Amino acid sequence: MNERHVGAPGQVKEVTSLANPLIKDIKALALKKFRDQQNAFMAEGLKLVIDALDLGWQVRTLVFAKAGRGNPAVEKVAARTVAAGGTVLEVSEKVLVAITRRDNPQMVVGVFSQRFLALKDIRADNGDVWVALDRVRDPGNLGTVIRTVDAVGAKGVILVGDTTDPFSVETVRASMGSIFSVPVAKATTEAFLAWRGGFSGLVAGTHLKGAVDYRSVDFSRGPVLLMMGNEQQGLVESLAASCDRLLRIPQAGRADSLNLAVATGIMLFEIRRGALKLEPIADQQ
Ligand code: SAM
């Protein structure tokens, strides 16, 4: 392993061997067991890593492809990583392919510490919207929900019960970087129900047997907690019973239900309808 300087107060280690222990640890992050052991996760892409840094996250290990050497943006991220006490690895294409398990990997990968918000720290003020997901299974759905929560300016996501990992590679990919700006909490169903007891706003569940059209509700008063059901089973009975309203999105055609992330998107844009305004698009010329 060679070391060289990067115009930063630290060093870059050059790694070409898959047997390198640092690389082995990063590769292991593909599995939840090792993500939890290391309390870490991996995010791919230069823009994503820059956004994370700008949002106050620290890169534990920055990995970049040899092709990134001399790229000012990559060098800057490397310098920021080293300045914050992180490790920077310049790796061969083969190593990057192995880490990301992709044939055409991004030039940059960052390893970050996982962060969960504690339920007790959630304060819901007027206008705030939180989304609770009951036992979400699909990483793509979870990532898409996190991205949509970000896009509408909702406050965060609460994972209830046994759920897919918000820090899996697939979820982080699907969130398109929103994992860094959307707080995520997790709770058992019992702990969530206890917390819900103290929630002062409207608790709106979505349910295929909901009696109320989601477009008929006034979401403008107080905070809103939107509850979404599991992909296969919908909302478990105890959660459904804890909702103030059970709402339904009318459907035509033969589909039994909407995809979870699509239904969440429809609900969030309705709930946040009054808060969202089109900004004029900046003149590109
Ligand atoms: N077989 C499941 C069931 O019986 O509920 C389907 C669940 S659906 C794929 C996942 C979640 O998306 C539902 O639990 C609900 O929260 C929401 N959802 C999907 N379509 C909906 C609709 N038309 N109205 C209200 N919620 C819907």
GROMACS .gro file of C-alpha atoms and ligand atoms in nm:
model
  312
    1MET     CA    1   0.000   0.000   0.000
    2ASN     CA    2   0.158   0.332  -0.110
    3GLU     CA    3   0.088   0.670   0.045
    4ARG     CA    4   0.100   1.009  -0.124
    5HIS     CA    5  -0.009   1.363  -0.046
    6VAL     CA    6  -0.316   1.533  -0.200
    7GLY     CA    7  -0.278   1.900  -0.139
    8ALA     CA    8  -0.450   1.823   0.190
    9PRO     CA    9  -0.325   1.787   0.544
   10GLY     CA   10  -0.317   1.408   0.516
   11GLN     CA   11  -0.243   1.120   0.290
   12VAL     CA   12  -0.410   0.912   0.025
   13LYS     CA   13  -0.348   0.539   0.039
   14GLU     CA   14  -0.329   0.361  -0.294
   15VAL     CA   15  -0.491   0.019  -0.289
   16THR     CA   16  -0.508  -0.236  -0.566
   17SER     CA   17  -0.555  -0.556  -0.366
   18LEU     CA   18  -0.894  -0.699  -0.280
   19ALA     CA   19  -0.728  -0.864   0.018
   20ASN     CA   20  -0.659  -0.526   0.179
   21PRO     CA   21  -0.841  -0.527   0.517
   22LEU     CA   22  -0.985  -0.177   0.462
   23ILE     CA   23  -1.135  -0.293   0.133
   24LYS     CA   24  -1.265  -0.611   0.293
   25ASP     CA   25  -1.445  -0.404   0.557
   26ILE     CA   26  -1.605  -0.181   0.293
   27LYS     CA   27  -1.709  -0.478   0.079
   28ALA     CA   28  -1.869  -0.632   0.386
   29LEU     CA   29  -2.103  -0.331   0.409
   30ALA     CA   30  -2.316  -0.503   0.144
   31LEU     CA   31  -2.448  -0.717   0.433
   32LYS     CA   32  -2.669  -0.578   0.710
   33LYS     CA   33  -2.485  -0.779   0.974
   34PHE     CA   34  -2.159  -0.599   0.896
   35ARG     CA   35  -2.327  -0.260   0.848
   36ASP     CA   36  -2.463  -0.295   1.198
   37GLN     CA   37  -2.133  -0.423   1.338
   38GLN     CA   38  -1.948  -0.125   1.190
   39ASN     CA   39  -2.241   0.115   1.238
   40ALA     CA   40  -2.163   0.226   0.882
   41PHE     CA   41  -2.302   0.241   0.532
   42MET     CA   42  -2.184   0.320   0.185
   43ALA     CA   43  -2.302   0.586  -0.061
   44GLU     CA   44  -2.194   0.608  -0.423
   45GLY     CA   45  -2.127   0.911  -0.637
   46LEU     CA   46  -1.928   1.233  -0.611
   47LYS     CA   47  -2.230   1.465  -0.598
   48LEU     CA   48  -2.391   1.259  -0.326
   49VAL     CA   49  -2.077   1.263  -0.114
   50ILE     CA   50  -2.038   1.640  -0.160
   51ASP     CA   51  -2.405   1.692  -0.064
   52ALA     CA   52  -2.355   1.475   0.246
   53LEU     CA   53  -2.051   1.676   0.351
   54ASP     CA   54  -2.240   2.000   0.296
   55LEU     CA   55  -2.518   1.868   0.519
   56GLY     CA   56  -2.270   1.805   0.801
   57TRP     CA   57  -2.207   1.433   0.757
   58GLN     CA   58  -1.849   1.311   0.795
   59VAL     CA   59  -1.693   1.065   0.554
   60ARG     CA   60  -1.521   0.787   0.747
   61THR     CA   61  -1.356   0.647   0.438
   62LEU     CA   62  -1.353   0.799   0.093
   63VAL     CA   63  -1.274   0.565  -0.195
   64PHE     CA   64  -1.204   0.700  -0.540
   65ALA     CA   65  -1.096   0.555  -0.872
   66LYS     CA   66  -0.751   0.625  -1.011
   67ALA     CA   67  -0.927   0.814  -1.290
   68GLY     CA   68  -1.031   1.070  -1.029
   69ARG     CA   69  -0.671   1.170  -0.959
   70GLY     CA   70  -0.625   1.535  -1.052
   71ASN     CA   71  -1.001   1.597  -1.071
   72PRO     CA   72  -1.042   1.917  -0.866
   73ALA     CA   73  -1.379   1.815  -0.719
   74VAL     CA   74  -1.247   1.474  -0.613
   75GLU     CA   75  -0.931   1.627  -0.467
   76LYS     CA   76  -1.143   1.876  -0.273
   77VAL     CA   77  -1.362   1.603  -0.125
   78ALA     CA   78  -1.047   1.405  -0.041
   79ALA     CA   79  -0.900   1.708   0.135
   80ARG     CA   80  -1.223   1.764   0.332
   81THR     CA   81  -1.227   1.398   0.433
   82VAL     CA   82  -0.869   1.403   0.555
   83ALA     CA   83  -0.918   1.735   0.735
   84ALA     CA   84  -1.207   1.579   0.928
   85GLY     CA   85  -0.997   1.278   1.027
   86GLY     CA   86  -1.123   1.036   0.761
   87THR     CA   87  -0.927   0.794   0.546
   88VAL     CA   88  -0.887   0.835   0.170
   89LEU     CA   89  -0.821   0.541  -0.059
   90GLU     CA   90  -0.731   0.564  -0.425
   91VAL     CA   91  -0.822   0.229  -0.576
   92SER     CA   92  -0.804   0.036  -0.899
   93GLU     CA   93  -1.111  -0.019  -1.118
   94LYS     CA   94  -1.114  -0.384  -1.005
   95VAL     CA   95  -1.142  -0.283  -0.639
   96LEU     CA   96  -1.420  -0.031  -0.710
   97VAL     CA   97  -1.615  -0.290  -0.909
   98ALA     CA   98  -1.582  -0.533  -0.616
   99ILE     CA   99  -1.691  -0.275  -0.357
  100THR     CA  100  -1.995  -0.154  -0.549
  101ARG     CA  101  -2.076  -0.486  -0.719
  102ARG     CA  102  -2.133  -0.290  -1.039
  103ASP     CA  103  -1.968  -0.321  -1.379
  104ASN     CA  104  -1.965   0.054  -1.429
  105PRO     CA  105  -1.911   0.190  -1.080
  106GLN     CA  106  -1.925   0.554  -0.982
  107MET     CA  107  -1.584   0.721  -0.947
  108VAL     CA  108  -1.635   0.794  -0.576
  109VAL     CA  109  -1.773   0.598  -0.282
  110GLY     CA  110  -1.810   0.731   0.070
  111VAL     CA  111  -1.846   0.534   0.392
  112PHE     CA  112  -2.051   0.712   0.659
  113SER     CA  113  -2.174   0.638   1.010
  114GLN     CA  114  -2.540   0.541   1.037
  115ARG     CA  115  -2.772   0.788   1.205
  116PHE     CA  116  -3.112   0.721   1.354
  117LEU     CA  117  -3.334   0.979   1.515
  118ALA     CA  118  -3.482   0.877   1.849
  119LEU     CA  119  -3.864   0.880   1.857
  120LYS     CA  120  -3.858   1.085   2.176
  121ASP     CA  121  -3.673   1.362   1.990
  122ILE     CA  122  -3.945   1.408   1.729
  123ARG     CA  123  -4.131   1.733   1.789
  124ALA     CA  124  -4.415   1.787   1.547
  125ASP     CA  125  -4.514   2.150   1.498
  126ASN     CA  126  -4.795   2.296   1.289
  127GLY     CA  127  -4.736   2.226   0.921
  128ASP     CA  128  -4.499   1.937   0.991
  129VAL     CA  129  -4.559   1.608   0.813
  130TRP     CA  130  -4.413   1.275   0.928
  131VAL     CA  131  -4.449   0.943   0.749
  132ALA     CA  132  -4.473   0.615   0.938
  133LEU     CA  133  -4.412   0.298   0.736
  134ASP     CA  134  -4.545  -0.028   0.874
  135ARG     CA  135  -4.294  -0.312   0.814
  136VAL     CA  136  -4.174  -0.182   0.476
  137ARG     CA  137  -3.998  -0.469   0.298
  138ASP     CA  138  -3.871  -0.336  -0.032
  139PRO     CA  139  -3.550  -0.126  -0.030
  140GLY     CA  140  -3.651   0.047  -0.353
  141ASN     CA  141  -3.983   0.151  -0.200
  142LEU     CA  142  -3.814   0.281   0.114
  143GLY     CA  143  -3.554   0.478  -0.080
  144THR     CA  144  -3.823   0.625  -0.304
  145VAL     CA  145  -4.034   0.724  -0.003
  146ILE     CA  146  -3.732   0.893   0.159
  147ARG     CA  147  -3.666   1.081  -0.165
  148THR     CA  148  -4.030   1.188  -0.190
  149VAL     CA  149  -4.043   1.298   0.174
  150ASP     CA  150  -3.743   1.516   0.095
  151ALA     CA  151  -3.902   1.652  -0.224
  152VAL     CA  152  -4.222   1.767  -0.054
  153GLY     CA  153  -4.046   1.909   0.251
  154ALA     CA  154  -4.191   1.660   0.496
  155LYS     CA  155  -3.995   1.614   0.818
  156GLY     CA  156  -3.893   1.250   0.826
  157VAL     CA  157  -3.973   0.882   0.822
  158ILE     CA  158  -4.054   0.648   1.108
  159LEU     CA  159  -3.992   0.279   1.040
  160VAL     CA  160  -4.232   0.068   1.240
  161GLY     CA  161  -4.177  -0.301   1.319
  162ASP     CA  162  -3.945  -0.531   1.129
  163THR     CA  163  -3.839  -0.336   0.820
  164THR     CA  164  -3.585  -0.330   0.543
  165ASP     CA  165  -3.261  -0.148   0.625
  166PRO     CA  166  -3.259   0.226   0.536
  167PHE     CA  167  -2.880   0.202   0.503
  168SER     CA  168  -2.868  -0.085   0.255
  169VAL     CA  169  -2.695  -0.006  -0.074
  170GLU     CA  170  -3.028  -0.042  -0.260
  171THR     CA  171  -3.218   0.194  -0.030
  172VAL     CA  172  -2.942   0.454  -0.034
  173ARG     CA  173  -2.930   0.433  -0.415
  174ALA     CA  174  -3.307   0.471  -0.448
  175SER     CA  175  -3.308   0.767  -0.209
  176MET     CA  176  -3.078   0.951  -0.453
  177GLY     CA  177  -2.899   1.122  -0.164
  178SER     CA  178  -3.209   1.210   0.037
  179ILE     CA  179  -3.095   0.962   0.305
  180PHE     CA  180  -2.864   1.244   0.412
  181SER     CA  181  -3.135   1.506   0.451
  182VAL     CA  182  -3.432   1.306   0.579
  183PRO     CA  183  -3.420   1.195   0.943
  184VAL     CA  184  -3.514   0.831   0.994
  185ALA     CA  185  -3.640   0.684   1.320
  186LYS     CA  186  -3.724   0.322   1.392
  187ALA     CA  187  -3.945   0.168   1.657
  188THR     CA  188  -4.126  -0.147   1.753
  189THR     CA  189  -4.501  -0.132   1.694
  190GLU     CA  190  -4.557  -0.103   2.070
  191ALA     CA  191  -4.309   0.184   2.114
  192PHE     CA  192  -4.455   0.361   1.813
  193LEU     CA  193  -4.811   0.328   1.945
  194ALA     CA  194  -4.700   0.471   2.281
  195TRP     CA  195  -4.536   0.766   2.102
  196ARG     CA  196  -4.839   0.811   1.875
  197GLY     CA  197  -5.049   0.861   2.191
  198GLY     CA  198  -4.868   1.190   2.245
  199PHE     CA  199  -4.896   1.307   1.883
  200SER     CA  200  -5.112   1.617   1.882
  201GLY     CA  201  -5.202   1.641   1.511
  202LEU     CA  202  -5.401   1.439   1.259
  203VAL     CA  203  -5.302   1.075   1.226
  204ALA     CA  204  -5.404   0.974   0.875
  205GLY     CA  205  -5.376   0.609   0.778
  206THR     CA  206  -5.413   0.481   0.424
  207HIS     CA  207  -5.609   0.163   0.377
  208LEU     CA  208  -5.777  -0.023   0.094
  209LYS     CA  209  -6.085  -0.039   0.317
  210GLY     CA  210  -6.064   0.330   0.409
  211ALA     CA  211  -6.403   0.499   0.397
  212VAL     CA  212  -6.275   0.851   0.335
  213ASP     CA  213  -6.155   0.993   0.001
  214TYR     CA  214  -5.806   1.133   0.065
  215ARG     CA  215  -5.899   1.449  -0.132
  216SER     CA  216  -6.178   1.539   0.109
  217VAL     CA  217  -5.956   1.594   0.413
  218ASP     CA  218  -5.827   1.928   0.538
  219PHE     CA  219  -5.461   1.867   0.618
  220SER     CA  220  -5.382   2.232   0.683
  221ARG     CA  221  -5.442   2.234   1.057
  222GLY     CA  222  -5.165   2.112   1.282
  223PRO     CA  223  -4.906   1.847   1.214
  224VAL     CA  224  -4.990   1.535   1.015
  225LEU     CA  225  -4.870   1.181   1.069
  226LEU     CA  226  -4.925   0.974   0.755
  227MET     CA  227  -4.931   0.599   0.812
  228MET     CA  228  -4.865   0.360   0.524
  229GLY     CA  229  -4.908  -0.017   0.525
  230ASN     CA  230  -4.685  -0.309   0.442
  231GLU     CA  231  -4.659  -0.406   0.074
  232GLN     CA  232  -4.827  -0.745   0.116
  233GLN     CA  233  -5.048  -0.707   0.422
  234GLY     CA  234  -5.134  -0.339   0.443
  235LEU     CA  235  -5.154  -0.169   0.785
  236VAL     CA  236  -5.154  -0.408   1.078
  237GLU     CA  237  -5.481  -0.388   1.274
  238SER     CA  238  -5.333  -0.221   1.585
  239LEU     CA  239  -5.186   0.061   1.374
  240ALA     CA  240  -5.501   0.102   1.163
  241ALA     CA  241  -5.706   0.127   1.484
  242SER     CA  242  -5.479   0.404   1.612
  243CYS     CA  243  -5.548   0.632   1.313
  244ASP     CA  244  -5.790   0.926   1.336
  245ARG     CA  245  -5.893   0.862   0.975
  246LEU     CA  246  -5.847   0.579   0.728
  247LEU     CA  247  -5.816   0.727   0.382
  248ARG     CA  248  -5.845   0.568   0.041
  249ILE     CA  249  -5.712   0.676  -0.296
  250PRO     CA  250  -5.985   0.598  -0.549
  251GLN     CA  251  -5.879   0.364  -0.826
  252ALA     CA  252  -6.019   0.258  -1.163
  253GLY     CA  253  -5.918  -0.050  -1.361
  254ARG     CA  254  -5.824  -0.392  -1.232
  255ALA     CA  255  -5.523  -0.324  -1.006
  256ASP     CA  256  -5.599  -0.420  -0.645
  257SER     CA  257  -5.384  -0.147  -0.498
  258LEU     CA  258  -5.112   0.105  -0.573
  259ASN     CA  259  -4.744   0.049  -0.512
  260LEU     CA  260  -4.652   0.168  -0.161
  261ALA     CA  261  -4.413   0.440  -0.277
  262VAL     CA  262  -4.660   0.566  -0.538
  263ALA     CA  263  -4.942   0.580  -0.281
  264THR     CA  264  -4.711   0.762  -0.038
  265GLY     CA  265  -4.622   1.013  -0.310
  266ILE     CA  266  -4.985   1.082  -0.394
  267MET     CA  267  -5.067   1.134  -0.027
  268LEU     CA  268  -4.768   1.356   0.043
  269PHE     CA  269  -4.836   1.587  -0.250
  270GLU     CA  270  -5.197   1.619  -0.139
  271ILE     CA  271  -5.104   1.686   0.224
  272ARG     CA  272  -4.842   1.941   0.123
  273ARG     CA  273  -5.048   2.089  -0.163
  274GLY     CA  274  -5.083   2.432  -0.001
  275ALA     CA  275  -4.717   2.451   0.096
  276LEU     CA  276  -4.568   2.372  -0.245
  277LYS     CA  277  -4.524   2.651  -0.497
  278LEU     CA  278  -4.358   2.640  -0.838
  279GLU     CA  279  -4.035   2.836  -0.832
  280PRO     CA  280  -3.948   3.006  -1.160
  281ILE     CA  281  -3.677   2.814  -1.346
  282ALA     CA  282  -3.351   3.008  -1.356
  283ASP     CA  283  -3.253   3.129  -1.702
  284GLN     CA  284  -2.989   2.885  -1.831
  285GLN     CA  285  -2.842   3.121  -2.092
  286SAM     N1  286  -5.253  -0.627  -0.020
  286SAM     C1  287  -5.226  -0.508   0.054
  286SAM     C2  288  -5.348  -0.466   0.135
  286SAM     O1  289  -5.440  -0.544   0.143
  286SAM     O2  290  -5.351  -0.359   0.195
  286SAM     C3  291  -5.181  -0.401  -0.041
  286SAM     C4  292  -5.090  -0.306   0.023
  286SAM     S1  293  -5.040  -0.174  -0.079
  286SAM     C5  294  -4.939  -0.248  -0.197
  286SAM     C6  295  -4.930  -0.093   0.028
  286SAM     C7  296  -4.985   0.025   0.099
  286SAM     O3  297  -5.003   0.133   0.009
  286SAM     C8  298  -5.120   0.007   0.164
  286SAM     O4  299  -5.112  -0.055   0.289
  286SAM     C9  300  -5.165   0.150   0.178
  286SAM     O5  301  -5.100   0.213   0.283
  286SAM    C10  302  -5.115   0.210   0.048
  286SAM     N2  303  -5.214   0.203  -0.062
  286SAM    C11  304  -5.198   0.145  -0.182
  286SAM     N3  305  -5.306   0.167  -0.261
  286SAM    C12  306  -5.391   0.242  -0.188
  286SAM    C13  307  -5.520   0.300  -0.213
  286SAM     N4  308  -5.582   0.286  -0.330
  286SAM     N5  309  -5.577   0.373  -0.114
  286SAM    C14  310  -5.514   0.390   0.005
  286SAM     N6  311  -5.393   0.338   0.033
  286SAM    C15  312  -5.331   0.266  -0.061
   0.00000   0.00000   0.00000
